[in-house]
Amino acid sequence: MTNLLIHSMSEFSPLIGPALERAQVQHVAEIGSEFGGMSRFLADHCGAAGGKLTCIDPSPKDAFTDWVSAHDHVEHVALPSLEAFDQLSDVDAWVIDGDHNYYTVSRELEAAAAIAQRDGTPFLAFLHDVGWPAARRDMYYAPDRIPEEYRHPYSFEDGVHIDLAELVPNGGMRGMGQYALALHSGGPRNGVLTAVEDFLATAEQSGRQLVYAHVPAVFGLGVIIDAEAEWADDLAGIFVPFHDSPLLASLEVNRLRNYAKVIEWQDCAA
């Protein structure tokens, strides 16, 4: 079933690659590695730029850890992201694709922005899953790590469908025990895009000039750019043609509806 679903952040490499080059990025911090599909692409860039890649993931797959050991310019920090920031400095770009929930993402953004401000580095962040289903619905790999006041009621068994607000009992697109989904979507402090929007609003209130681009494909790519960086216009030129594209959004909805039908057929067969 997973072979039918395009889901990796690496699908955005034709956009992210030129952005890293124009921003002269040398040190990338990647939050969430799993199999290392995006990590390999980032490592190639950092190696060519004479820099390094720091991957933060408490429990990646074995194939990833084997790959890291073969690359001197790649470091693996085996901690949850919110426990790893004390070890980071001089990061040129952040790639955030870890635990897709409001509490985690909002604090990852706050910590990353604080490090950039401390080190005098323009802020640049790429975030995955800013689209459906995690845009307005929390996902939890480890619910116990989320403070109770931020944790919504959740299910490890039920799944989501692009046309339904409620979860599908033992059906739909689901984590099969690997992650949980909030029982409801929308509302305050729920979802990755909500976390991004609240972060941007707080930054604006504090006088920080940040620009946001939203690519509505492959579960959504969000890009936060420091508007005062000398390369800001160059990066905007890369992402503006895709920002909130109605064509891409329509194709994404169609893709997800087709995949939902495949899951339905497979569940019926099982």
PDB file of C-alpha atoms in Angstrom:
ATOM      1  CA  MET A   1       0.000   0.000   0.000  1.00  0.00           C
ATOM      2  CA  THR A   2       2.752   2.471   0.838  1.00  0.00           C
ATOM      3  CA  ASN A   3       4.300   1.997  -2.601  1.00  0.00           C
ATOM      4  CA  LEU A   4       1.231   3.672  -4.090  1.00  0.00           C
ATOM      5  CA  LEU A   5       1.542   6.811  -1.987  1.00  0.00           C
ATOM      6  CA  ILE A   6       3.954   9.606  -2.828  1.00  0.00           C
ATOM      7  CA  HIS A   7       4.684  10.991   0.626  1.00  0.00           C
ATOM      8  CA  SER A   8       8.352  11.941   0.997  1.00  0.00           C
ATOM      9  CA  MET A   9       9.580  15.478   1.466  1.00  0.00           C
ATOM     10  CA  SER A  10      12.295  14.575  -1.041  1.00  0.00           C
ATOM     11  CA  GLU A  11       9.702  15.117  -3.779  1.00  0.00           C
ATOM     12  CA  PHE A  12      10.296  18.844  -3.211  1.00  0.00           C
ATOM     13  CA  SER A  13      14.055  18.606  -3.828  1.00  0.00           C
ATOM     14  CA  PRO A  14      13.799  20.388  -7.237  1.00  0.00           C
ATOM     15  CA  LEU A  15      12.635  23.461  -5.283  1.00  0.00           C
ATOM     16  CA  ILE A  16      14.545  23.044  -2.029  1.00  0.00           C
ATOM     17  CA  GLY A  17      17.876  22.329  -3.749  1.00  0.00           C
ATOM     18  CA  PRO A  18      18.097  25.638  -5.651  1.00  0.00           C
ATOM     19  CA  ALA A  19      16.913  27.463  -2.523  1.00  0.00           C
ATOM     20  CA  LEU A  20      19.731  25.970  -0.447  1.00  0.00           C
ATOM     21  CA  GLU A  21      22.232  26.946  -3.127  1.00  0.00           C
ATOM     22  CA  ARG A  22      21.039  30.548  -3.463  1.00  0.00           C
ATOM     23  CA  ALA A  23      20.998  30.995   0.307  1.00  0.00           C
ATOM     24  CA  GLN A  24      24.526  29.526   0.437  1.00  0.00           C
ATOM     25  CA  VAL A  25      23.444  27.034   3.072  1.00  0.00           C
ATOM     26  CA  GLN A  26      26.215  24.927   4.589  1.00  0.00           C
ATOM     27  CA  HIS A  27      24.734  23.554   7.816  1.00  0.00           C
ATOM     28  CA  VAL A  28      21.266  21.999   7.684  1.00  0.00           C
ATOM     29  CA  ALA A  29      19.413  20.688  10.733  1.00  0.00           C
ATOM     30  CA  GLU A  30      16.851  18.065   9.762  1.00  0.00           C
ATOM     31  CA  ILE A  31      14.134  17.134  12.252  1.00  0.00           C
ATOM     32  CA  GLY A  32      12.690  13.723  11.442  1.00  0.00           C
ATOM     33  CA  SER A  33      14.680  11.335   9.253  1.00  0.00           C
ATOM     34  CA  GLU A  34      12.901   7.959   9.339  1.00  0.00           C
ATOM     35  CA  PHE A  35      14.363   6.066   6.346  1.00  0.00           C
ATOM     36  CA  GLY A  36      16.626   8.970   5.358  1.00  0.00           C
ATOM     37  CA  GLY A  37      15.151   9.708   1.937  1.00  0.00           C
ATOM     38  CA  MET A  38      15.414  13.477   2.388  1.00  0.00           C
ATOM     39  CA  SER A  39      18.566  13.124   4.480  1.00  0.00           C
ATOM     40  CA  ARG A  40      20.511  11.728   1.525  1.00  0.00           C
ATOM     41  CA  PHE A  41      19.571  14.685  -0.629  1.00  0.00           C
ATOM     42  CA  LEU A  42      20.485  17.158   2.122  1.00  0.00           C
ATOM     43  CA  ALA A  43      23.772  15.365   2.796  1.00  0.00           C
ATOM     44  CA  ASP A  44      24.732  15.649  -0.864  1.00  0.00           C
ATOM     45  CA  HIS A  45      24.133  19.393  -0.760  1.00  0.00           C
ATOM     46  CA  CYS A  46      25.982  19.913   2.531  1.00  0.00           C
ATOM     47  CA  GLY A  47      28.928  17.814   1.375  1.00  0.00           C
ATOM     48  CA  ALA A  48      29.269  19.778  -1.851  1.00  0.00           C
ATOM     49  CA  ALA A  49      29.018  23.052   0.101  1.00  0.00           C
ATOM     50  CA  GLY A  50      31.713  21.993   2.565  1.00  0.00           C
ATOM     51  CA  GLY A  51      29.247  21.915   5.425  1.00  0.00           C
ATOM     52  CA  LYS A  52      27.418  19.354   7.502  1.00  0.00           C
ATOM     53  CA  LEU A  53      23.998  17.826   8.078  1.00  0.00           C
ATOM     54  CA  THR A  54      22.616  17.295  11.572  1.00  0.00           C
ATOM     55  CA  CYS A  55      19.752  14.783  11.688  1.00  0.00           C
ATOM     56  CA  ILE A  56      17.507  14.755  14.752  1.00  0.00           C
ATOM     57  CA  ASP A  57      15.406  11.632  15.211  1.00  0.00           C
ATOM     58  CA  PRO A  58      14.981   9.538  18.371  1.00  0.00           C
ATOM     59  CA  SER A  59      14.151   6.311  16.529  1.00  0.00           C
ATOM     60  CA  PRO A  60      15.014   6.239  12.815  1.00  0.00           C
ATOM     61  CA  LYS A  61      15.069   3.050  10.763  1.00  0.00           C
ATOM     62  CA  ASP A  62      18.151   0.812  10.796  1.00  0.00           C
ATOM     63  CA  ALA A  63      18.943   1.656   7.179  1.00  0.00           C
ATOM     64  CA  PHE A  64      19.301   5.303   8.156  1.00  0.00           C
ATOM     65  CA  THR A  65      21.705   4.729  11.043  1.00  0.00           C
ATOM     66  CA  ASP A  66      23.838   2.466   8.841  1.00  0.00           C
ATOM     67  CA  TRP A  67      23.954   5.217   6.217  1.00  0.00           C
ATOM     68  CA  VAL A  68      24.934   7.906   8.756  1.00  0.00           C
ATOM     69  CA  SER A  69      27.923   5.886   9.958  1.00  0.00           C
ATOM     70  CA  ALA A  70      29.339   5.958   6.430  1.00  0.00           C
ATOM     71  CA  HIS A  71      29.285   9.783   6.119  1.00  0.00           C
ATOM     72  CA  ASP A  72      31.677  11.918   8.154  1.00  0.00           C
ATOM     73  CA  HIS A  73      29.797  15.153   7.494  1.00  0.00           C
ATOM     74  CA  VAL A  74      26.480  13.767   8.803  1.00  0.00           C
ATOM     75  CA  GLU A  75      25.679  13.732  12.533  1.00  0.00           C
ATOM     76  CA  HIS A  76      22.751  11.904  14.101  1.00  0.00           C
ATOM     77  CA  VAL A  77      21.266  13.243  17.337  1.00  0.00           C
ATOM     78  CA  ALA A  78      19.140  10.424  18.774  1.00  0.00           C
ATOM     79  CA  LEU A  79      16.820  12.615  20.831  1.00  0.00           C
ATOM     80  CA  PRO A  80      13.317  14.010  20.478  1.00  0.00           C
ATOM     81  CA  SER A  81      13.632  17.348  18.730  1.00  0.00           C
ATOM     82  CA  LEU A  82      12.672  19.478  21.727  1.00  0.00           C
ATOM     83  CA  GLU A  83      15.505  17.908  23.735  1.00  0.00           C
ATOM     84  CA  ALA A  84      18.115  18.396  21.008  1.00  0.00           C
ATOM     85  CA  PHE A  85      18.185  22.150  20.440  1.00  0.00           C
ATOM     86  CA  ASP A  86      20.773  22.792  23.157  1.00  0.00           C
ATOM     87  CA  GLN A  87      23.279  20.916  20.991  1.00  0.00           C
ATOM     88  CA  LEU A  88      22.736  23.043  17.878  1.00  0.00           C
ATOM     89  CA  SER A  89      24.409  26.213  16.646  1.00  0.00           C
ATOM     90  CA  ASP A  90      25.200  28.030  13.407  1.00  0.00           C
ATOM     91  CA  VAL A  91      22.371  26.361  11.504  1.00  0.00           C
ATOM     92  CA  ASP A  92      21.729  27.899   8.079  1.00  0.00           C
ATOM     93  CA  ALA A  93      18.472  26.087   7.286  1.00  0.00           C
ATOM     94  CA  TRP A  94      15.951  23.948   9.149  1.00  0.00           C
ATOM     95  CA  VAL A  95      14.053  21.033   7.633  1.00  0.00           C
ATOM     96  CA  ILE A  96      11.132  20.135   9.912  1.00  0.00           C
ATOM     97  CA  ASP A  97       9.386  16.832   9.255  1.00  0.00           C
ATOM     98  CA  GLY A  98       9.075  15.157  12.630  1.00  0.00           C
ATOM     99  CA  ASP A  99       6.079  14.874  14.960  1.00  0.00           C
ATOM    100  CA  HIS A 100       3.223  16.600  13.149  1.00  0.00           C
ATOM    101  CA  ASN A 101       1.303  18.328  15.894  1.00  0.00           C
ATOM    102  CA  TYR A 102       0.769  21.871  17.127  1.00  0.00           C
ATOM    103  CA  TYR A 103       2.715  21.634  20.359  1.00  0.00           C
ATOM    104  CA  THR A 104       5.834  20.109  18.835  1.00  0.00           C
ATOM    105  CA  VAL A 105       5.977  22.170  15.645  1.00  0.00           C
ATOM    106  CA  SER A 106       5.294  25.487  17.358  1.00  0.00           C
ATOM    107  CA  ARG A 107       8.103  24.870  19.823  1.00  0.00           C
ATOM    108  CA  GLU A 108      10.462  23.616  17.124  1.00  0.00           C
ATOM    109  CA  LEU A 109       9.908  26.864  15.232  1.00  0.00           C
ATOM    110  CA  GLU A 110      10.366  28.994  18.339  1.00  0.00           C
ATOM    111  CA  ALA A 111      13.591  27.205  19.289  1.00  0.00           C
ATOM    112  CA  ALA A 112      14.992  27.298  15.754  1.00  0.00           C
ATOM    113  CA  ALA A 113      14.210  31.011  15.400  1.00  0.00           C
ATOM    114  CA  ALA A 114      15.830  31.728  18.771  1.00  0.00           C
ATOM    115  CA  ILE A 115      19.019  29.926  17.694  1.00  0.00           C
ATOM    116  CA  ALA A 116      19.081  31.858  14.418  1.00  0.00           C
ATOM    117  CA  GLN A 117      18.656  35.154  16.269  1.00  0.00           C
ATOM    118  CA  ARG A 118      21.328  34.235  18.824  1.00  0.00           C
ATOM    119  CA  ASP A 119      23.835  33.241  16.136  1.00  0.00           C
ATOM    120  CA  GLY A 120      23.022  36.134  13.791  1.00  0.00           C
ATOM    121  CA  THR A 121      21.854  33.783  11.046  1.00  0.00           C
ATOM    122  CA  PRO A 122      18.923  34.608   8.735  1.00  0.00           C
ATOM    123  CA  PHE A 123      16.003  32.282   9.469  1.00  0.00           C
ATOM    124  CA  LEU A 124      15.113  29.740   6.799  1.00  0.00           C
ATOM    125  CA  ALA A 125      12.836  26.771   7.451  1.00  0.00           C
ATOM    126  CA  PHE A 126      11.187  24.116   5.293  1.00  0.00           C
ATOM    127  CA  LEU A 127       8.233  22.268   6.842  1.00  0.00           C
ATOM    128  CA  HIS A 128       6.431  19.202   5.586  1.00  0.00           C
ATOM    129  CA  ASP A 129       2.781  18.236   6.230  1.00  0.00           C
ATOM    130  CA  VAL A 130       1.378  21.748   6.284  1.00  0.00           C
ATOM    131  CA  GLY A 131      -1.435  20.355   4.103  1.00  0.00           C
ATOM    132  CA  TRP A 132      -4.140  17.774   4.718  1.00  0.00           C
ATOM    133  CA  PRO A 133      -4.430  15.790   6.955  1.00  0.00           C
ATOM    134  CA  ALA A 134      -2.034  17.350   9.481  1.00  0.00           C
ATOM    135  CA  ALA A 135      -2.717  21.001   8.637  1.00  0.00           C
ATOM    136  CA  ARG A 136      -5.594  21.258  11.119  1.00  0.00           C
ATOM    137  CA  ARG A 137      -5.416  17.881  12.875  1.00  0.00           C
ATOM    138  CA  ASP A 138      -2.707  16.794  15.310  1.00  0.00           C
ATOM    139  CA  MET A 139      -0.765  13.587  14.749  1.00  0.00           C
ATOM    140  CA  TYR A 140       1.170  12.022  17.621  1.00  0.00           C
ATOM    141  CA  TYR A 141       3.996   9.512  17.383  1.00  0.00           C
ATOM    142  CA  ALA A 142       4.384   9.641  21.155  1.00  0.00           C
ATOM    143  CA  PRO A 143       1.293  11.203  22.782  1.00  0.00           C
ATOM    144  CA  ASP A 144       2.851  10.964  26.248  1.00  0.00           C
ATOM    145  CA  ARG A 145       5.429  13.589  25.216  1.00  0.00           C
ATOM    146  CA  ILE A 146       2.681  16.163  24.639  1.00  0.00           C
ATOM    147  CA  PRO A 147       1.493  18.069  27.724  1.00  0.00           C
ATOM    148  CA  GLU A 148      -2.092  17.209  28.557  1.00  0.00           C
ATOM    149  CA  GLU A 149      -3.323  20.751  28.002  1.00  0.00           C
ATOM    150  CA  TYR A 150      -2.065  20.609  24.390  1.00  0.00           C
ATOM    151  CA  ARG A 151      -3.022  17.008  23.629  1.00  0.00           C
ATOM    152  CA  HIS A 152      -6.337  16.393  21.912  1.00  0.00           C
ATOM    153  CA  PRO A 153      -8.288  13.145  22.320  1.00  0.00           C
ATOM    154  CA  TYR A 154      -6.809  10.708  19.827  1.00  0.00           C
ATOM    155  CA  SER A 155      -6.991   7.260  18.266  1.00  0.00           C
ATOM    156  CA  PHE A 156      -4.288   4.877  17.073  1.00  0.00           C
ATOM    157  CA  GLU A 157      -6.823   2.714  15.203  1.00  0.00           C
ATOM    158  CA  ASP A 158      -9.041   5.094  13.242  1.00  0.00           C
ATOM    159  CA  GLY A 159      -8.043   6.949  10.081  1.00  0.00           C
ATOM    160  CA  VAL A 160      -8.776  10.011   7.976  1.00  0.00           C
ATOM    161  CA  HIS A 161     -10.562  10.565   4.673  1.00  0.00           C
ATOM    162  CA  ILE A 162     -10.144  13.710   2.583  1.00  0.00           C
ATOM    163  CA  ASP A 163     -13.935  14.249   2.380  1.00  0.00           C
ATOM    164  CA  LEU A 164     -14.796  13.547   6.033  1.00  0.00           C
ATOM    165  CA  ALA A 165     -14.270  15.679   9.148  1.00  0.00           C
ATOM    166  CA  GLU A 166     -14.628  12.739  11.529  1.00  0.00           C
ATOM    167  CA  LEU A 167     -12.263   9.770  11.706  1.00  0.00           C
ATOM    168  CA  VAL A 168     -13.123   6.524   9.921  1.00  0.00           C
ATOM    169  CA  PRO A 169     -13.393   3.658  12.466  1.00  0.00           C
ATOM    170  CA  ASN A 170     -10.615   1.158  11.704  1.00  0.00           C
ATOM    171  CA  GLY A 171     -10.436   2.537   8.174  1.00  0.00           C
ATOM    172  CA  GLY A 172      -9.196   5.422   6.075  1.00  0.00           C
ATOM    173  CA  MET A 173      -5.577   6.517   5.933  1.00  0.00           C
ATOM    174  CA  ARG A 174      -4.158   5.555   9.320  1.00  0.00           C
ATOM    175  CA  GLY A 175      -0.962   4.823  11.167  1.00  0.00           C
ATOM    176  CA  MET A 176      -1.566   1.104  11.805  1.00  0.00           C
ATOM    177  CA  GLY A 177      -0.331   1.622  15.354  1.00  0.00           C
ATOM    178  CA  GLN A 178       2.651   3.771  14.356  1.00  0.00           C
ATOM    179  CA  TYR A 179       1.001   7.123  15.105  1.00  0.00           C
ATOM    180  CA  ALA A 180      -2.243   8.489  16.519  1.00  0.00           C
ATOM    181  CA  LEU A 181      -4.666  11.035  15.067  1.00  0.00           C
ATOM    182  CA  ALA A 182      -6.667  13.656  16.932  1.00  0.00           C
ATOM    183  CA  LEU A 183     -10.350  12.793  16.954  1.00  0.00           C
ATOM    184  CA  HIS A 184     -11.341  16.204  15.608  1.00  0.00           C
ATOM    185  CA  SER A 185      -9.832  18.673  13.167  1.00  0.00           C
ATOM    186  CA  GLY A 186      -9.764  22.443  13.391  1.00  0.00           C
ATOM    187  CA  GLY A 187      -9.935  24.747  16.337  1.00  0.00           C
ATOM    188  CA  PRO A 188      -7.157  26.335  18.403  1.00  0.00           C
ATOM    189  CA  ARG A 189      -3.779  24.645  18.835  1.00  0.00           C
ATOM    190  CA  ASN A 190      -4.530  21.845  16.418  1.00  0.00           C
ATOM    191  CA  GLY A 191      -2.361  20.932  13.441  1.00  0.00           C
ATOM    192  CA  VAL A 192       0.885  21.884  11.745  1.00  0.00           C
ATOM    193  CA  LEU A 193      -0.412  24.780   9.655  1.00  0.00           C
ATOM    194  CA  THR A 194      -2.077  26.275  12.722  1.00  0.00           C
ATOM    195  CA  ALA A 195       1.294  26.158  14.480  1.00  0.00           C
ATOM    196  CA  VAL A 196       2.973  27.882  11.519  1.00  0.00           C
ATOM    197  CA  GLU A 197       0.335  30.612  11.357  1.00  0.00           C
ATOM    198  CA  ASP A 198       0.542  31.321  15.085  1.00  0.00           C
ATOM    199  CA  PHE A 199       4.345  31.437  14.895  1.00  0.00           C
ATOM    200  CA  LEU A 200       4.210  33.913  12.002  1.00  0.00           C
ATOM    201  CA  ALA A 201       1.661  36.088  13.823  1.00  0.00           C
ATOM    202  CA  THR A 202       3.859  36.219  16.936  1.00  0.00           C
ATOM    203  CA  ALA A 203       6.904  37.060  14.836  1.00  0.00           C
ATOM    204  CA  GLU A 204       5.026  39.913  13.142  1.00  0.00           C
ATOM    205  CA  GLN A 205       3.936  41.315  16.502  1.00  0.00           C
ATOM    206  CA  SER A 206       7.560  41.335  17.637  1.00  0.00           C
ATOM    207  CA  GLY A 207       8.685  43.176  14.498  1.00  0.00           C
ATOM    208  CA  ARG A 208      10.385  40.248  12.752  1.00  0.00           C
ATOM    209  CA  GLN A 209       9.935  40.257   8.989  1.00  0.00           C
ATOM    210  CA  LEU A 210       9.203  36.730   7.764  1.00  0.00           C
ATOM    211  CA  VAL A 211       7.709  35.585   4.465  1.00  0.00           C
ATOM    212  CA  TYR A 212       5.728  32.365   4.070  1.00  0.00           C
ATOM    213  CA  ALA A 213       5.192  30.258   0.937  1.00  0.00           C
ATOM    214  CA  HIS A 214       2.808  27.303   0.774  1.00  0.00           C
ATOM    215  CA  VAL A 215       3.131  24.597  -1.885  1.00  0.00           C
ATOM    216  CA  PRO A 216      -0.121  22.550  -1.774  1.00  0.00           C
ATOM    217  CA  ALA A 217       1.198  19.186  -2.990  1.00  0.00           C
ATOM    218  CA  VAL A 218       2.479  15.912  -1.463  1.00  0.00           C
ATOM    219  CA  PHE A 219       0.884  16.746   1.907  1.00  0.00           C
ATOM    220  CA  GLY A 220       2.085  20.341   1.686  1.00  0.00           C
ATOM    221  CA  LEU A 221       5.406  22.157   1.863  1.00  0.00           C
ATOM    222  CA  GLY A 222       5.734  25.329   3.925  1.00  0.00           C
ATOM    223  CA  VAL A 223       8.707  27.657   3.544  1.00  0.00           C
ATOM    224  CA  ILE A 224       9.538  30.431   6.018  1.00  0.00           C
ATOM    225  CA  ILE A 225      12.026  33.009   4.726  1.00  0.00           C
ATOM    226  CA  ASP A 226      13.711  35.861   6.577  1.00  0.00           C
ATOM    227  CA  ALA A 227      12.562  38.841   4.529  1.00  0.00           C
ATOM    228  CA  GLU A 228      15.667  40.828   5.494  1.00  0.00           C
ATOM    229  CA  ALA A 229      18.119  38.224   4.189  1.00  0.00           C
ATOM    230  CA  GLU A 230      20.066  39.253   1.112  1.00  0.00           C
ATOM    231  CA  TRP A 231      18.816  36.142  -0.695  1.00  0.00           C
ATOM    232  CA  ALA A 232      15.146  36.570   0.269  1.00  0.00           C
ATOM    233  CA  ASP A 233      14.039  37.811  -3.168  1.00  0.00           C
ATOM    234  CA  ASP A 234      15.861  34.966  -4.899  1.00  0.00           C
ATOM    235  CA  LEU A 235      14.112  32.370  -2.761  1.00  0.00           C
ATOM    236  CA  ALA A 236      10.749  34.059  -3.170  1.00  0.00           C
ATOM    237  CA  GLY A 237      11.271  33.772  -6.915  1.00  0.00           C
ATOM    238  CA  ILE A 238      11.587  30.001  -6.564  1.00  0.00           C
ATOM    239  CA  PHE A 239       8.456  29.423  -4.491  1.00  0.00           C
ATOM    240  CA  VAL A 240       6.019  32.194  -5.490  1.00  0.00           C
ATOM    241  CA  PRO A 241       4.994  30.428  -8.750  1.00  0.00           C
ATOM    242  CA  PHE A 242       3.803  27.466  -6.652  1.00  0.00           C
ATOM    243  CA  HIS A 243       2.371  29.393  -3.700  1.00  0.00           C
ATOM    244  CA  ASP A 244      -1.256  28.407  -3.013  1.00  0.00           C
ATOM    245  CA  SER A 245      -1.544  27.126  -6.586  1.00  0.00           C
ATOM    246  CA  PRO A 246      -5.182  26.145  -7.297  1.00  0.00           C
ATOM    247  CA  LEU A 247      -3.949  23.655  -9.894  1.00  0.00           C
ATOM    248  CA  LEU A 248      -1.607  21.879  -7.467  1.00  0.00           C
ATOM    249  CA  ALA A 249      -4.272  21.921  -4.749  1.00  0.00           C
ATOM    250  CA  SER A 250      -6.805  20.333  -7.097  1.00  0.00           C
ATOM    251  CA  LEU A 251      -4.352  17.653  -8.182  1.00  0.00           C
ATOM    252  CA  GLU A 252      -3.529  16.906  -4.533  1.00  0.00           C
ATOM    253  CA  VAL A 253      -7.193  16.449  -3.569  1.00  0.00           C
ATOM    254  CA  ASN A 254      -7.717  14.157  -6.557  1.00  0.00           C
ATOM    255  CA  ARG A 255      -4.611  12.145  -5.624  1.00  0.00           C
ATOM    256  CA  LEU A 256      -5.783  11.708  -2.049  1.00  0.00           C
ATOM    257  CA  ARG A 257      -9.313  10.709  -3.056  1.00  0.00           C
ATOM    258  CA  ASN A 258      -7.893   8.068  -5.382  1.00  0.00           C
ATOM    259  CA  TYR A 259      -5.640   6.755  -2.636  1.00  0.00           C
ATOM    260  CA  ALA A 260      -8.555   6.677  -0.197  1.00  0.00           C
ATOM    261  CA  LYS A 261     -10.434   4.482  -2.666  1.00  0.00           C
ATOM    262  CA  VAL A 262      -7.463   2.097  -2.890  1.00  0.00           C
ATOM    263  CA  ILE A 263      -7.411   1.825   0.921  1.00  0.00           C
ATOM    264  CA  GLU A 264     -11.148   1.144   0.896  1.00  0.00           C
ATOM    265  CA  TRP A 265     -10.715  -1.680  -1.634  1.00  0.00           C
ATOM    266  CA  GLN A 266      -7.851  -3.178   0.333  1.00  0.00           C
ATOM    267  CA  ASP A 267      -9.796  -3.026   3.609  1.00  0.00           C
ATOM    268  CA  CYS A 268     -12.756  -4.733   1.954  1.00  0.00           C
ATOM    269  CA  ALA A 269     -10.502  -7.444   0.543  1.00  0.00           C
ATOM    270  CA  ALA A 270      -8.947  -8.010   3.948  1.00  0.00           C
TER     271      ALA A 270
END
